[in-house]
Each structure stands twice: as structure tokens, then as C-alpha cells.
Coordinates of C-alpha atoms and ligand atoms in Angstrom, one line a residue:
Chain A
M19 CA -2.8 41.4 41.7
P20 CA -3.5 38.8 39.1
S21 CA -5.8 36.0 40.2
E22 CA -4.8 32.4 40.0
E23 CA -7.1 31.6 37.1
E24 CA -5.2 34.3 35.3
L25 CA -1.8 33.3 36.5
Y26 CA -2.1 29.6 35.9
Q27 CA -4.3 29.6 32.8
E28 CA -5.1 26.2 31.3
H29 CA -2.8 26.6 28.3
I30 CA 0.1 27.4 30.7
L31 CA -0.6 24.3 32.8
D32 CA -0.8 22.3 29.5
H33 CA 2.7 23.5 28.5
Y34 CA 3.9 22.6 32.0
E35 CA 2.6 19.1 32.0
D36 CA 3.0 18.4 28.3
P37 CA 6.0 20.6 27.2
F38 CA 7.1 21.2 23.6
H39 CA 10.6 19.6 22.9
R40 CA 11.7 19.0 26.4
G41 CA 14.9 17.1 26.3
H42 CA 18.3 17.1 24.6
L43 CA 19.5 17.5 21.0
T44 CA 22.4 15.3 19.9
S45 CA 22.9 17.5 16.9
A46 CA 23.1 20.8 18.8
T47 CA 25.4 23.4 17.4
H48 CA 24.6 26.0 20.1
A49 CA 23.6 25.7 23.7
H50 CA 23.3 27.7 26.9
E51 CA 22.2 27.2 30.4
D52 CA 21.4 29.7 33.2
K53 CA 19.6 29.8 36.4
N54 CA 17.7 32.3 38.5
P55 CA 19.8 32.1 41.7
L56 CA 17.0 33.6 43.8
C57 CA 14.7 30.6 43.4
G58 CA 16.9 28.0 41.8
D59 CA 15.0 27.8 38.4
V60 CA 17.3 26.3 35.7
V61 CA 16.8 26.4 32.0
R62 CA 19.1 24.9 29.3
I63 CA 18.4 25.4 25.6
E64 CA 20.1 23.5 22.8
L65 CA 19.8 24.7 19.2
E66 CA 20.7 23.3 15.9
L67 CA 21.3 26.2 13.5
N68 CA 22.0 25.7 9.8
D69 CA 24.4 27.7 7.7
E70 CA 21.7 30.3 6.9
G71 CA 21.1 30.9 10.6
K72 CA 17.8 29.1 10.6
I73 CA 16.7 27.0 13.6
K74 CA 16.6 23.4 12.3
N75 CA 15.7 22.1 15.7
V76 CA 15.6 23.3 19.4
Y77 CA 15.1 21.6 22.7
F78 CA 15.0 22.8 26.3
D79 CA 15.4 21.2 29.6
G80 CA 15.3 22.6 33.1
Q81 CA 13.8 22.6 36.6
G82 CA 11.7 25.1 38.4
C83 CA 8.4 26.7 38.9
V84 CA 5.5 26.5 36.5
I85 CA 6.1 29.9 35.0
S86 CA 9.8 29.3 34.3
Q87 CA 9.2 25.9 32.7
A88 CA 5.9 26.6 30.8
S89 CA 7.3 29.8 29.4
A90 CA 10.4 27.9 28.2
S91 CA 8.2 25.5 26.4
M92 CA 6.1 28.3 24.8
L93 CA 9.2 30.2 23.7
I94 CA 10.8 27.1 22.1
E95 CA 7.6 26.3 20.3
E96 CA 7.3 29.9 19.1
M97 CA 10.9 30.0 17.8
Y98 CA 11.0 26.6 16.2
G99 CA 11.8 27.1 12.5
K100 CA 12.6 30.8 12.9
T101 CA 16.0 32.5 12.3
I102 CA 18.7 33.9 14.5
D103 CA 17.5 37.4 13.4
D104 CA 14.0 36.5 14.6
I105 CA 15.3 35.5 18.0
K106 CA 17.4 38.6 18.3
A107 CA 14.4 40.7 17.4
F108 CA 12.1 39.0 19.9
T109 CA 12.0 41.4 22.9
A110 CA 11.4 40.7 26.5
E111 CA 8.0 42.5 26.2
E112 CA 7.1 40.1 23.5
M113 CA 8.1 37.2 25.7
L114 CA 5.9 38.5 28.5
A115 CA 3.1 38.9 26.0
L116 CA 3.5 35.4 24.7
Y117 CA 3.2 34.1 28.2
G118 CA 0.0 36.0 28.7
P119 CA -1.0 36.7 32.3
R120 CA 0.3 39.8 33.9
L121 CA 3.2 39.0 36.2
T122 CA 4.6 40.9 39.2
P123 CA 8.2 42.0 38.8
N124 CA 9.6 39.0 40.7
R125 CA 7.6 36.5 38.7
Q126 CA 8.6 38.2 35.4
K127 CA 12.2 37.0 36.2
C128 CA 10.9 33.5 36.1
C129 CA 9.2 34.1 32.8
L130 CA 12.2 35.8 31.2
L131 CA 14.8 33.2 32.2
S132 CA 14.3 31.1 29.1
W133 CA 14.2 34.2 27.0
K134 CA 17.6 35.2 28.4
V135 CA 19.0 31.7 27.9
L136 CA 17.9 31.7 24.3
Q137 CA 19.4 35.1 23.5
S138 CA 22.7 33.8 24.9
A139 CA 22.4 30.4 23.2
V140 CA 22.6 31.8 19.7
H141 CA 26.0 33.2 20.6
S142 CA 27.3 30.1 22.3
P143 CA 28.5 27.5 19.8
V144 CA 29.0 24.0 21.1
A145 CA 32.6 22.8 20.8
S146 CA 32.5 19.7 18.6
G147 CA 32.5 16.6 20.7
D148 CA 31.4 18.6 23.7
E149 CA 27.8 17.3 23.5
N150 CA 26.8 13.7 23.2
Chain B
M15 CA -14.2 18.5 52.0
T16 CA -12.5 19.2 55.2
T17 CA -8.8 19.6 54.8
T18 CA -7.6 20.4 58.4
P19 CA -6.1 17.3 60.0
A20 CA -7.3 16.6 63.5
I21 CA -4.2 17.6 65.4
A22 CA -4.6 18.7 69.0
I23 CA -3.4 22.1 70.1
D24 CA -2.6 23.1 73.6
R25 CA -4.2 26.5 73.9
T26 CA -2.8 27.1 77.4
A27 CA 0.6 27.4 75.8
L28 CA -0.6 30.2 73.5
L29 CA -0.5 33.9 74.1
P30 CA -3.7 35.9 74.1
V31 CA -5.1 36.6 70.6
A32 CA -5.9 40.1 71.7
L33 CA -2.2 41.1 71.4
R34 CA -2.8 41.0 67.6
N35 CA -4.7 44.3 68.1
D36 CA -1.3 45.9 68.8
F37 CA -0.2 45.2 65.2
P38 CA -2.1 47.4 62.8
I39 CA -0.7 45.7 59.7
L40 CA -2.3 42.4 60.7
S41 CA -5.7 43.6 59.7
E42 CA -4.6 44.2 56.1
E43 CA -5.9 42.1 53.3
V44 CA -3.5 40.6 50.7
G45 CA -3.9 38.5 47.5
D46 CA -7.5 38.2 46.4
H47 CA -8.9 40.1 49.4
Q48 CA -7.8 37.6 52.0
P49 CA -7.1 38.6 55.6
L50 CA -3.3 38.5 56.1
A51 CA -1.7 35.5 57.8
F52 CA 1.9 36.7 58.2
L53 CA 4.1 33.6 58.4
D54 CA 7.3 35.1 57.1
N55 CA 8.7 36.3 60.4
A56 CA 12.1 34.7 59.9
A57 CA 12.7 37.1 57.1
S58 CA 11.3 40.1 59.0
T59 CA 8.7 40.8 61.6
Q60 CA 5.9 43.3 61.9
R61 CA 5.7 46.2 64.4
P62 CA 3.3 46.9 67.2
R63 CA 1.7 50.3 67.7
Q64 CA 4.1 50.9 70.6
V65 CA 7.1 50.8 68.3
I66 CA 5.4 52.8 65.5
D67 CA 4.5 55.5 68.1
A68 CA 8.0 55.5 69.5
L69 CA 9.4 56.1 66.0
S70 CA 7.0 58.9 65.1
G71 CA 7.3 60.4 68.5
V72 CA 11.0 60.9 67.9
Y73 CA 10.4 62.5 64.6
E74 CA 7.7 64.7 66.0
R75 CA 9.4 65.9 69.2
T76 CA 13.0 65.0 69.8
Y77 CA 15.0 64.2 66.7
A78 CA 18.4 65.6 66.0
N79 CA 21.9 64.1 65.4
V80 CA 23.5 62.4 68.4
H81 CA 26.7 63.1 70.3
R82 CA 27.4 66.3 68.6
G83 CA 25.2 69.2 69.6
I84 CA 24.6 71.0 72.8
H85 CA 21.2 72.1 71.8
T86 CA 18.1 70.6 73.4
L87 CA 17.1 68.2 70.7
S88 CA 20.6 66.8 70.2
E89 CA 20.7 66.1 74.0
L90 CA 17.3 64.5 73.9
S91 CA 18.1 62.3 71.0
T92 CA 21.5 61.3 72.5
E93 CA 19.8 60.4 75.7
Q94 CA 17.2 58.2 73.9
Y95 CA 19.9 56.6 71.7
E96 CA 22.0 55.7 74.8
T97 CA 18.9 54.5 76.6
A98 CA 18.3 52.2 73.7
R99 CA 21.9 50.8 74.2
R100 CA 21.0 50.2 77.9
S101 CA 17.9 48.2 77.0
V102 CA 19.9 46.0 74.6
Q103 CA 22.5 45.6 77.4
R104 CA 19.8 44.4 79.8
L105 CA 18.2 42.2 77.1
I106 CA 21.4 40.2 76.6
N107 CA 22.9 40.8 80.0
A108 CA 26.1 42.3 78.8
R109 CA 28.5 43.2 81.6
H110 CA 29.4 46.6 80.1
L111 CA 27.2 49.1 78.3
H112 CA 30.0 49.8 75.8
E113 CA 30.1 46.2 74.7
V114 CA 26.9 46.9 72.8
I115 CA 27.7 48.3 69.3
F116 CA 24.8 49.5 67.1
T117 CA 25.3 48.5 63.5
S118 CA 22.9 48.3 60.5
G119 CA 22.1 44.7 61.2
T120 CA 23.4 41.2 61.7
T121 CA 25.2 41.3 58.3
A122 CA 27.1 44.4 59.3
S123 CA 27.9 43.0 62.7
I124 CA 29.4 39.8 61.3
N125 CA 31.3 41.8 58.7
T126 CA 32.7 44.0 61.4
V127 CA 34.2 41.0 63.2
A128 CA 35.4 39.4 59.9
R129 CA 37.1 42.6 58.8
S130 CA 38.4 44.0 62.0
W131 CA 39.1 41.0 64.2
G132 CA 39.7 38.6 61.2
D133 CA 42.2 40.8 59.4
A134 CA 44.1 41.6 62.6
N135 CA 44.3 38.0 63.9
L136 CA 44.1 35.4 61.2
R137 CA 47.3 34.1 59.6
P138 CA 47.7 31.7 56.7
G139 CA 46.7 28.2 57.8
D140 CA 44.6 29.4 60.8
E141 CA 41.1 28.0 60.6
V142 CA 37.6 29.4 61.0
L143 CA 35.0 26.8 61.7
L144 CA 31.5 27.5 60.3
S145 CA 28.7 25.1 59.5
V146 CA 26.8 23.9 56.5
M147 CA 23.6 25.5 57.7
E148 CA 24.9 29.0 57.9
H149 CA 23.1 32.0 56.4
H150 CA 25.1 33.6 53.5
S151 CA 25.9 36.5 55.9
N152 CA 27.9 34.1 58.1
L153 CA 29.6 32.5 55.1
V154 CA 30.5 35.2 52.6
P155 CA 32.3 37.6 55.0
W156 CA 34.5 34.7 56.1
Q157 CA 35.2 33.7 52.5
Q158 CA 36.4 37.3 51.9
T159 CA 38.5 37.3 55.1
A160 CA 40.0 33.9 54.1
E161 CA 41.0 35.4 50.8
R162 CA 42.7 38.3 52.4
T163 CA 44.4 36.5 55.2
G164 CA 45.1 33.0 53.9
A165 CA 42.9 31.5 56.7
V166 CA 41.2 28.2 55.9
L167 CA 37.4 27.7 56.3
R168 CA 36.0 24.5 57.7
H169 CA 32.4 23.5 58.0
I170 CA 30.6 21.4 60.6
P171 CA 28.6 18.8 58.8
L172 CA 24.9 18.0 59.6
T173 CA 23.2 14.9 60.9
D174 CA 20.6 13.4 58.7
D175 CA 17.9 15.2 60.6
G176 CA 19.5 18.6 60.2
R177 CA 21.4 19.2 63.4
L178 CA 25.0 20.0 63.8
D179 CA 27.1 16.8 63.9
M180 CA 28.8 17.4 67.3
E181 CA 31.2 14.5 67.0
A182 CA 32.5 15.9 63.8
F183 CA 32.6 19.4 65.4
E184 CA 34.9 18.0 68.1
R185 CA 37.1 16.4 65.4
L186 CA 37.3 19.6 63.4
L187 CA 38.2 21.7 66.5
T188 CA 42.0 21.8 66.6
E189 CA 44.7 24.1 67.8
R190 CA 44.5 25.7 64.3
T191 CA 40.9 26.7 65.0
K192 CA 40.9 30.4 65.9
L193 CA 37.2 31.1 65.6
V194 CA 34.0 29.2 65.6
A195 CA 31.1 31.1 63.9
V196 CA 27.7 29.5 63.9
A197 CA 24.0 30.4 64.1
A198 CA 22.2 29.8 67.3
V199 CA 19.1 28.9 65.3
S200 CA 19.0 28.0 61.6
N201 CA 16.8 30.2 59.6
T202 CA 16.0 27.4 57.2
L203 CA 15.9 24.2 59.3
G204 CA 14.8 25.8 62.5
T205 CA 17.3 23.8 64.4
I206 CA 18.3 25.2 67.8
N207 CA 22.0 24.6 68.0
P208 CA 23.7 23.7 71.3
V209 CA 25.6 27.0 71.6
A210 CA 26.6 26.7 75.2
E211 CA 28.3 23.4 74.5
I212 CA 29.9 24.8 71.3
I213 CA 31.3 27.7 73.3
A214 CA 32.6 25.7 76.1
K215 CA 34.4 23.2 73.8
A216 CA 35.7 26.0 71.5
H217 CA 37.1 27.8 74.5
A218 CA 38.7 24.7 75.8
A219 CA 40.4 24.4 72.4
G220 CA 41.6 28.0 72.6
A221 CA 39.2 29.3 69.9
L222 CA 36.8 32.3 70.1
V223 CA 33.1 32.0 69.3
L224 CA 30.8 34.3 67.3
I225 CA 27.1 33.5 67.5
D226 CA 24.8 34.6 64.7
A227 CA 21.8 35.3 66.9
A228 CA 19.6 36.7 64.2
Q229 CA 17.0 34.0 64.8
S230 CA 17.5 33.5 68.5
V231 CA 17.5 36.8 70.3
P232 CA 14.0 37.7 69.0
H233 CA 12.6 34.4 70.3
L234 CA 14.7 33.0 73.1
A235 CA 16.2 34.5 76.2
V236 CA 19.9 35.0 75.6
D237 CA 22.5 35.8 78.3
V238 CA 25.9 36.6 76.9
Q239 CA 27.7 36.3 80.3
A240 CA 26.2 33.0 81.1
L241 CA 27.1 31.7 77.6
D242 CA 30.5 33.4 77.9
V243 CA 30.2 34.1 74.1
D244 CA 32.8 36.3 72.5
F245 CA 30.8 38.0 69.8
L246 CA 27.0 38.0 69.2
A247 CA 25.2 39.5 66.2
F248 CA 21.4 40.2 65.7
S249 CA 19.0 42.5 63.9
G250 CA 16.2 44.8 65.1
H251 CA 13.8 44.1 62.2
K252 CA 13.5 40.4 63.2
M253 CA 12.3 41.3 66.7
L254 CA 9.5 43.8 66.1
G255 CA 11.9 46.7 65.6
P256 CA 12.8 48.8 62.5
S257 CA 15.1 47.7 59.7
G258 CA 18.4 49.4 59.5
V259 CA 19.6 48.7 63.0
G260 CA 21.3 45.7 64.6
V261 CA 23.7 44.9 67.3
L262 CA 27.2 43.6 67.6
Y263 CA 28.0 42.5 71.1
G264 CA 31.7 41.8 71.9
K265 CA 33.7 41.2 75.0
E266 CA 35.3 44.4 76.1
A267 CA 38.9 43.1 75.9
L268 CA 38.4 41.8 72.4
L269 CA 36.7 45.0 71.1
D270 CA 39.3 47.1 72.7
A271 CA 42.1 45.2 71.0
M272 CA 40.4 45.3 67.6
P273 CA 41.2 48.0 65.0
P274 CA 38.2 50.1 63.9
F275 CA 36.5 48.9 60.8
L276 CA 34.7 51.8 59.2
G277 CA 36.5 55.2 59.4
G278 CA 34.8 58.6 59.7
G279 CA 33.0 60.9 62.1
S280 CA 32.3 59.7 65.7
M281 CA 34.8 56.9 65.7
I282 CA 37.7 59.2 66.3
N283 CA 39.3 60.9 69.2
E284 CA 41.6 63.2 67.3
V285 CA 42.1 63.7 63.6
K286 CA 45.1 65.3 61.9
L287 CA 45.6 65.6 58.1
S288 CA 47.5 62.4 57.9
S289 CA 46.5 60.4 61.0
F290 CA 43.8 59.8 63.6
T291 CA 43.4 58.2 67.0
P292 CA 40.3 56.1 67.5
A293 CA 37.6 56.9 70.0
A294 CA 36.9 54.6 72.9
L295 CA 34.1 51.9 72.8
P296 CA 31.4 51.9 71.6
A297 CA 32.0 54.9 69.4
K298 CA 35.1 53.3 67.9
F299 CA 32.8 51.0 65.9
E300 CA 30.0 53.4 65.2
A301 CA 31.4 55.6 62.4
G302 CA 29.2 58.2 60.9
T303 CA 25.6 59.1 62.0
P304 CA 24.3 55.9 63.5
P305 CA 20.8 54.4 63.0
I306 CA 19.4 56.8 65.6
V307 CA 15.7 56.4 65.2
P308 CA 15.8 52.7 64.4
A309 CA 17.8 52.1 67.6
I310 CA 15.3 53.9 69.6
G311 CA 12.5 51.9 67.9
M312 CA 14.4 48.7 68.6
S313 CA 14.4 49.6 72.3
A314 CA 10.7 50.1 72.2
A315 CA 10.4 46.7 70.6
I316 CA 12.6 45.2 73.4
D317 CA 10.3 46.8 76.0
Y318 CA 7.3 45.3 74.2
L319 CA 8.9 41.8 74.0
Q320 CA 9.8 41.9 77.7
S321 CA 6.4 43.0 78.7
I322 CA 5.1 39.7 77.3
G323 CA 8.2 37.7 78.2
L324 CA 10.5 35.8 75.9
D325 CA 9.8 32.5 77.7
A326 CA 6.1 32.9 77.0
I327 CA 6.8 33.9 73.4
H328 CA 9.0 30.8 73.0
R329 CA 6.3 28.5 74.4
H330 CA 3.7 30.0 72.1
E331 CA 5.9 29.5 69.0
S332 CA 6.9 26.0 70.0
E333 CA 3.3 25.0 70.3
L334 CA 2.4 26.5 66.9
T335 CA 5.5 24.9 65.4
R336 CA 4.7 21.5 66.7
Y337 CA 1.1 21.9 65.5
A338 CA 2.3 22.9 62.0
Y339 CA 4.9 20.2 62.0
D340 CA 2.4 17.4 62.9
A341 CA -0.1 18.6 60.3
L342 CA 2.5 18.9 57.6
S343 CA 3.9 15.5 58.4
Q344 CA 0.6 14.0 57.5
I345 CA 0.7 15.3 53.9
E346 CA 1.9 12.7 51.5
G347 CA 4.9 13.6 49.3
L348 CA 5.9 16.6 51.5
R349 CA 9.4 16.6 52.9
I350 CA 10.0 18.6 56.1
L351 CA 13.5 20.0 56.3
G352 CA 15.2 19.8 59.7
P353 CA 14.7 18.1 63.0
A354 CA 11.8 17.0 65.1
P355 CA 9.8 19.8 66.9
E356 CA 11.7 19.4 70.2
H357 CA 15.0 20.5 68.5
R358 CA 13.5 23.4 66.6
A359 CA 12.5 27.0 67.0
G360 CA 9.4 28.6 65.5
L361 CA 9.6 27.7 61.8
V362 CA 9.0 24.9 59.4
S363 CA 10.5 24.6 55.9
F364 CA 9.3 22.0 53.5
A365 CA 9.8 20.8 49.9
F366 CA 7.7 18.8 47.4
E367 CA 9.3 16.6 44.8
R368 CA 7.1 17.8 42.0
I369 CA 5.9 21.3 42.9
H370 CA 8.2 24.3 43.1
A371 CA 8.2 26.5 46.2
H372 CA 7.0 29.4 44.0
E373 CA 3.7 27.8 43.4
F374 CA 3.1 27.3 47.2
A375 CA 4.0 30.9 48.0
Q376 CA 1.9 32.3 45.1
V377 CA -1.3 30.3 45.8
L378 CA -0.9 30.6 49.6
N379 CA -0.8 34.4 49.2
D380 CA -3.4 34.9 46.5
Q381 CA -6.1 32.4 47.7
F382 CA -5.4 32.1 51.4
G383 CA -3.7 35.3 52.4
V384 CA -0.8 33.4 53.9
A385 CA 2.6 35.0 53.5
V386 CA 5.4 32.5 53.4
R387 CA 8.9 32.5 51.9
A388 CA 9.8 30.6 48.8
G389 CA 13.4 30.1 47.7
H390 CA 16.7 29.3 49.3
H391 CA 16.3 31.8 52.2
C392 CA 20.0 32.8 51.8
T393 CA 21.2 29.3 52.5
Q394 CA 22.2 28.0 49.1
P395 CA 24.9 25.7 50.4
L396 CA 22.4 24.1 52.8
H397 CA 19.9 23.6 50.0
A398 CA 22.6 22.1 47.8
H399 CA 23.5 19.8 50.7
L400 CA 19.8 18.8 51.0
G401 CA 19.7 18.2 47.2
I402 CA 16.9 20.7 46.5
A403 CA 16.9 24.0 44.7
A404 CA 14.3 25.8 46.9
S405 CA 11.9 25.3 49.8
T406 CA 8.9 26.9 51.3
R407 CA 9.2 28.3 54.8
A408 CA 6.5 29.2 57.3
S409 CA 7.9 31.1 60.3
F410 CA 6.0 32.1 63.4
Y411 CA 6.0 34.8 66.0
L412 CA 4.0 35.9 69.0
Y413 CA 1.0 37.1 67.0
N414 CA 0.4 34.0 64.9
T415 CA -2.5 31.7 65.6
P416 CA -3.4 28.0 65.1
E417 CA -6.1 29.2 62.7
E418 CA -3.4 30.7 60.5
V419 CA -1.6 27.4 60.6
D420 CA -4.9 25.7 59.5
R421 CA -5.0 28.1 56.5
L422 CA -1.4 27.2 55.7
I423 CA -2.2 23.5 55.7
E424 CA -5.4 24.0 53.7
G425 CA -3.4 26.0 51.2
V426 CA -0.7 23.4 50.9
L427 CA -3.3 20.8 50.2
A428 CA -5.0 23.0 47.6
V429 CA -1.6 23.6 45.8
Q430 CA -1.0 19.8 45.8
R431 CA -4.4 19.3 44.1
M432 CA -4.0 22.2 41.7
F433 CA -0.7 21.0 40.3
A434 CA -1.3 17.3 40.4
P435 CA -0.6 15.7 36.9
Q436 CA -3.9 15.5 35.1
G437 CA -2.9 14.2 31.7
R438 CA -3.1 17.7 30.2
Q439 CA -2.2 18.1 26.6
R440 CA -0.8 21.1 24.9
K441 CA -2.6 22.3 21.8
R442 CA -0.4 21.1 18.9
R443 CA 1.0 23.9 16.7
Q444 CA 4.0 22.1 15.2
P445 CA 3.5 19.3 12.8
D446 CA 6.7 17.3 13.5
E447 CA 6.3 16.3 17.1
Ligands
PLP510 C1 20.4 33.2 60.6 C2 20.5 34.6 60.0 N1 21.7 35.2 60.0 C3 21.8 36.4 59.4 C4 20.8 37.1 58.8 C5 21.0 38.4 58.2 O1 20.3 39.4 58.9 P1 20.2 40.9 58.3 O2 19.7 40.7 56.9 O3 19.3 41.6 59.2 O4 21.6 41.5 58.3 C6 19.5 36.5 58.8 C7 18.4 37.1 58.2 O5 17.9 36.8 57.1 C8 19.4 35.2 59.4 O6 18.2 34.5 59.4

């Protein structure tokens, strides 16, 4: 059973209170949103991919527990400037490692929500005029 | 700093703390070596030694399948299983023993009515009247039935304080209404619904009534004949009994007229290769090997509850609930879901604008040993109606104490401090922010 100091480490609370690129991207080429129906966590990720499949920019938005939102911020920061291939190669285990503290299976779902959304987002082009 | 608000508690309304000794699990530690305060009783309850012993006693001495052997153990098991049916009959005051059907739980009981009665009786345009506060298990089966039959679902709206809007109920009740299916007690709001009034008005309009009693039978005395209810559903695991068993009560004439739902062994009278004739009640609705040992355990749980008395249990829970409600009401920024204490049973759910229910459940468990539920508690439409994604729920039973409520409050205040904005800054990794 991880203790609270472990679970809510300072850098995690930092990401929660001061997230990386929370908001929307007017130039998004790809976007996806999903939720964890069990607890109502929601994460949306908007990506701007260039022709070479490189992430020019990426933003996330959402609502939910500290783990779901801080992990989204950490993931987006990690993937900024990387390529689609990097995203596809980034495994769930690596996501859990990036987050840090050991999580019980139920809380792993919170942590992996943004990872799942990002994996789907690269396959979800935004119809032009769809986003504003 | 002291965190416990000075709210009075009437200890004369409480049950003796010594009864906690009957529940071995209550001396467990959870989280960071905290003594357990189990406040998740609306999800499932714990079992006293008397129930645990009854269960192991069956397995050690009398277990066999029921209704099919002439050997000693089968006769013993059959007798115990049928005795369990009798104790349920007495608990809810059913007129006939065979009006008590053992199922796997409330969900199975409601599905049985939705499939069997619903498919046989609902026509396109007929209406089933539910409410916004229903548990998914009293919504989804009716959505499925509506899809099969063309029946229309209507929902009784709620008042601002989380009670059924009874004026709207009367407007929604028309000659098209064939069934009203509502919870006696909301598992999220705690609201005690006026079921006697609902039943009387529904009957006057020519509709039948199913009561989801999952949260009422364990906590309040229920008399099906006095209520004149048509169907009643509840679960063993929410009343100190094992999981895997529940009850469907139905009036004899209704159950007799309904086609069997599940087909298989036990529910038949005679089987030929291409046809069968169904058994009489209650076997008609108990296809296959029933939850033999869970039913016997449930009966031991009923004995235990009756030895203490449901009225005394209700008084105990009401006092704890009022105590918790008053203390939580003093916490700034906390929104209590549902009505004032006098309209509610033994639970309090709450939400915070800024802090997700997960944080409460996690920290309450790890640092305070308090087990609460975080999420939507199988009432997504109700949460959507309330405009929140999730809530935290503390639900009480006969073994809970005011000291446990104090730990809950202390924990809630700690979470509030822990996740208060502090002007934290993330270490910058990216140049272009
Ligand atoms: C009001 C209500 N109805 C139905 C159910 C479903 O009960 P079970 O899961 O035992 O079938 C529950 C339990 O969560 C409940 O609280």
C-alpha cells in the first residue's frame, strides 16, 4: 500500500496545480477525448502534427482526480516535440513509470486514461472546420 | 489543532458498542496501519460471527444440493434452505411462503420482473414510471424491456433538495402507466421515498408497483402486506448476509401469471424433448442450483438483525447520520447531496468543487482507515442531474460509532488542506511555455 507522500509526491501536485499546456489548440489536426466511466475522469488531447508526423504542438484539457490530471500534464510534456512513432512506442508501463508512485490497479486506470486518449488521438484527424 | 466540530450526539439513541465484537473484520487494519472504520455499507456490509459460523456450519455438516436427493444431507440442506425462505417471509410479512423467490440479488430480482412480467404485459406506448434517482439496476433492465416491447420510460423528477417531486409524479401517472418502479431509499442521496403513498396512488391509477428495497430492507422494517406492494427486490449482502443471494417478493397472483424467466432444472414440472411444463411457485423462478448456502447465511443475518431490532438499528443510523450531516454542513465548500436528515436513511454523500472524490477516498483510507465510496455509486443519471461527475459517500450500519464519524470529518478537513491551491510551480522542462 503506497503511502500518501509517495502517492501525491510534490512534483505530481505541482503538475496538478500548474499543468503543462492545459487548454485548447486552434491549430489542432488531431484530437480525442475519453472518460473513465467509473469515476467520471475526463481527458481531451488536441495535437498539431506536421507532415513528417512530428508533434508541433499539443494541449490537454479535462476534469478529474489528481492522478488523472497530473499524469495527463506529465504525458503531454513528455511527448511534446516527439513523433507519432514515439507515441506509438510509448507503452503503458512507461506511462506508469513516468508517473512514478506505485498505483493500485484501480488507480492505474486513472493514470492510464490520458495515455489511452493520446494513443487514439494520433489516429483521430480533426475534420477541417470542426474545431474552432 | 482540533478538527472535530462541537456537534452533540445523543448516545441514548445508539446501540451498544460491544456488538462490534460480533464482527471479526472490524478489528482489521487498513491503509497505513489504521484501525478500520467501515463506512461503505451501502455498497456491501460486513458479517457477524453468527453468520460466518452458520455458513461454515453448513459446509462442515449438512451441505448437499437441495430438492433432489433422498439422502440425509440433501434433506438437511433442503430443510435449511426452506427455513431460510420462511425467515424472509417473516421479515417482510409475506402472506405466502412461495411468494419469496431466492435470486442472486436485487439486480437479478428486478431483471426477472422486467423480463418475465415486462415482456408478457407491456405493449407499445405503455409506460413504465421510474425516477431520476434510480440505481442503474432499476434503469437498465427497463431500458432493455422498453427496447423489446416498445414501452415508454418516464422518470419522476426530483425537488431541489433531492426528494421525489410528488406533484410531478401525480401528473406523470396516467392510464398509460402500467408499472411504477422506484427505490425505497436512494443509495446516493439517502432519501427515504414515500413508498406507501406511491403505491396507493399508483394502484388508484391502475398501475403495479415494484420497490427496489436494496437500501431499505436492511435498515427499516418493511411489511409487504401493509404496503400492498406488488414486487419487492433486495440483496443479502447489504444486510449482513453473503453476496450471491437476494430476494424477489411478488404477489402470488402476479407471479403465477408470469412466464418463467430462466429455464433449466428445478423450474420444471415435466420436460419432453420439445416442450416443458413449469413448476409451481417458488421453484418456477428458481432455475438451476439456487444460492443454497448464501440463502442459509442470509437467514442467519435476518436472525441477527431481528435480535437487535430494525427499529433500534434505524434509530442508531439516524443519529449517526444526523451527527455526520451536521458536522459536514459546517465545512466550507462542501456540498451535501440530498435532503435534510429527517428525510434520509443512514448515508451522506458529498462533493467538493475543486477536489475529486478519489482524493477523499484515498486519503481517508490511507491516513484515517475510513472506507468510503468514491464515484457515481451506479447512479450516473442522478450525478448528471446534479451536475457532478462523482461524489464521496459515507454510509452507516449498526456497528458504526460517532468516533468513526469524527475520523471521517477529520479526514475530510485534512484532504481539504492537502489539496488546497498553494501556488505550486512545475519544474520547467520545455523552453516555449
Ligand atoms: C438502490 C439499489 N438498488 C439496487 C442495487 C443492486 O444490488 P445488487 O448489486 O446486490 O444486485 C443496489 C446496490 O448497489 C442499490 O443500492
